[in-house]
């Protein structure tokens, strides 16, 4: 059949057009070799009713020659008419099909039934099924098959079969009648098996009216095709195009060939109308397009509609073919690659060149574990062996294989029991810490204690140290220096904003993309089991939907638990007791108390001015100068400039901002030096190239003599123009450079004239030596940065002197405050707003917190009591409306340590006495006048020095904190420690300087 359809259209058309009414036919067999030949013979219009003519059809033979097939049409007549018949399954009945004018209506849900085609349908209505069976028994096996219309508002291309069947079974009577298309098909009931009815289409029908509702019976008219001219060239051309397209589709689709075979077994008269029905019936068009073909009675229009559908089918076949080809190529390529890989593995295995993947992986894991096998805990070894056995049993393509492989990769990468050799040399550690950081004696002392204990014990035990302090004081860099001093590996990870517990404890292995926690990653990266781990920004831990990381850190940082730390991914205990944990935080109060309890807190208050100058000179300036590519002899930054930079631009506790300003200065210096060099380069080039171009020529002697004369005059004029303020040594260097670099260079000219026989290469070499010598002699002006021009590099000063008053006014007292950025001075001002009998009250401003507002009320009460004791006749507080303000108003302030300062301010206003000059105080006050201890002693002491304070008043309970400060912090301060406010009163308002410290 495929060969028949693949015959050339030219051969087919030549044979068909050669046929005529008077065609001479060759004798041939009267039986068809296959049913499809009859179809092709009838497609050409050769087999017609009332004729016994034979036709020839051209097809491809296996030997390349044309086969001539003879087709004979048989005659059969009823009532004087001859109709062609084939060996079909259509049972001849009496009366004839056209005599049925009233038929049962069968709804078709999916596609219309075309004449000549089978269609099985399922009849759910028992009454309709019984009526069909009764009709078949009465030798009237005919019914009307009509396509069902879609429900209004539904998409005909998207519909569920079950829902359709259900909706059809629910339709009855008139509702079903209204849903049927008018044009349908007279169908012969071929067989009934259960509720399945097989129909064979005969001819077209049109519904005229409804006869009965249950089961639905309708009156019909039998439709006939409109008359057409079988010899019309347009109809023939259209039919030939349909045949050609069908042949192309049959080449690619076996399903279509099955349709053709089934069709040709039962239909013999395959003319133009049947060709249109055939193409539309087996196409993949939707039901509305098929119904349109069924309703069309004009044969030419029907052929055109069918041609459109078949053309669409050929396009779909092409797409299907390309998709199938692509998938087939992909699958065949993968299969071929797989087979080749398997063959390669087998060949290598036979030759002993290479083992399979699983064996190679197992060998790699065992080799990695071997150095630490003796140190590895037994329970870990057991888990590794079990996983290696499991790996051998798994298929390499399974997902569990990858999970097991990754798990073994992590298990064997951890340095079980592998410790780095620590250096317990205290003097070496002291030297390293001093090299990296200036000051910070508390931190250095604690590290040296740790090293000393490790030296005495012979083994070091991991500790948890928390460095707290303002930003920029060097907390993170201290951790790196500690690791270098101890000869430990260093690993840092920041937990700022961390909200996922899995970052600490790891994921479960069952999750896709599971990873161990940070500690397991740390051990794999550093390769030792005793590194120094820096956990940065531990006071900024987040908390999200994935758990509370602060609670997850408890097991990691608890010295009693971290010897058996359990990671969710590894699921085996890990010994972290030898790890030295160093945490950093800006504000200790932000760390949860259970976590803080596991740490040893070391506070880093910040740096005083002297320390900042040393740090800037010894560390920051040197690093920045090297980073900018500037030589030390090119720049000089005076101590006064650094002091102005610290006092007016960088008052914070740390040195990060100071480093930024120093970098800014050196960047501007680098730009200035580059600009100066660029402006000098063309001048030097002109000085060298000009004489050479003049000397090179035939009259060298004359040219040189002229140049010498010009040079002498130019040199005298240039020397006379030198600045008289230049130092003698600099004038000498400048004169030498003038003699060398002026545009004439007589010495060079004389040499070139005298030795005219010398080659040019030698002349160029001498000229180059002279240039290098001149560049070596030439000097670059040194850039000087002092307190006068520092503003040119970093802009206007940001801060001004913290001391606002040379002589403190009445009602104003300087207090000391602690901030996250270090210490700060804080003025407290009180003034009288209104005076009158019984108008005593207090108004407070300055954006104060709740605790500080309470301190103002306490201070007001204590001040009234003290004034009553000191000056009983003074009714100031009872008759005065006071206003207390704490600058700056834009900064939120809170805390109890300003209580004594507020009392002093109120008493100063009440007694109209200013406090002593250069005095600052801090301390919390009770209602009975007792002074309670405060925090941040070092920060407040540094702030007092910055504010040019000479005398400080601290609570007596803070004496020990002050004594532990470095000597350079306490130097030059007159500090008094008090435990009762009466002592502050005497110090603040008395001129006696001999009070006990």
PDB file of C-alpha atoms in Angstrom, residues 333-351 354-358 395-397:
ATOM      1  CA  UNK A 333      23.207   9.100  21.509  1.00  0.00           C
ATOM      2  CA  UNK A 334      22.824   8.460  25.223  1.00  0.00           C
ATOM      3  CA  UNK A 335      22.430   4.722  24.657  1.00  0.00           C
ATOM      4  CA  UNK A 336      25.479   4.670  22.415  1.00  0.00           C
ATOM      5  CA  UNK A 337      27.515   6.611  24.956  1.00  0.00           C
ATOM      6  CA  UNK A 338      26.355   4.330  27.729  1.00  0.00           C
ATOM      7  CA  UNK A 339      27.237   1.199  25.763  1.00  0.00           C
ATOM      8  CA  UNK A 340      30.648   2.572  24.833  1.00  0.00           C
ATOM      9  CA  UNK A 341      31.342   3.522  28.456  1.00  0.00           C
ATOM     10  CA  UNK A 342      30.325   0.066  29.627  1.00  0.00           C
ATOM     11  CA  UNK A 343      32.547  -1.533  26.994  1.00  0.00           C
ATOM     12  CA  UNK A 344      35.405   0.755  27.993  1.00  0.00           C
ATOM     13  CA  UNK A 345      34.975  -0.172  31.643  1.00  0.00           C
ATOM     14  CA  UNK A 346      34.897  -3.847  30.799  1.00  0.00           C
ATOM     15  CA  UNK A 347      38.033  -3.574  28.634  1.00  0.00           C
ATOM     16  CA  UNK A 348      39.914  -1.634  31.302  1.00  0.00           C
ATOM     17  CA  UNK A 349      38.803  -4.068  33.961  1.00  0.00           C
ATOM     18  CA  UNK A 350      40.008  -7.035  31.901  1.00  0.00           C
ATOM     19  CA  UNK A 351      43.350  -5.358  31.301  1.00  0.00           C
ATOM     20  CA  UNK A 354      41.203   0.805  36.042  1.00  0.00           C
ATOM     21  CA  UNK A 355      38.529  -0.282  38.473  1.00  0.00           C
ATOM     22  CA  UNK A 356      34.921   0.827  38.277  1.00  0.00           C
ATOM     23  CA  UNK A 357      33.657   4.076  39.785  1.00  0.00           C
ATOM     24  CA  UNK A 358      32.498   2.621  43.058  1.00  0.00           C
ATOM     25  CA  UNK A 395      23.643   1.787  41.734  1.00  0.00           C
ATOM     26  CA  UNK A 396      25.670   4.757  40.511  1.00  0.00           C
ATOM     27  CA  UNK A 397      22.588   6.258  38.862  1.00  0.00           C
TER      28      UNK A 397
END
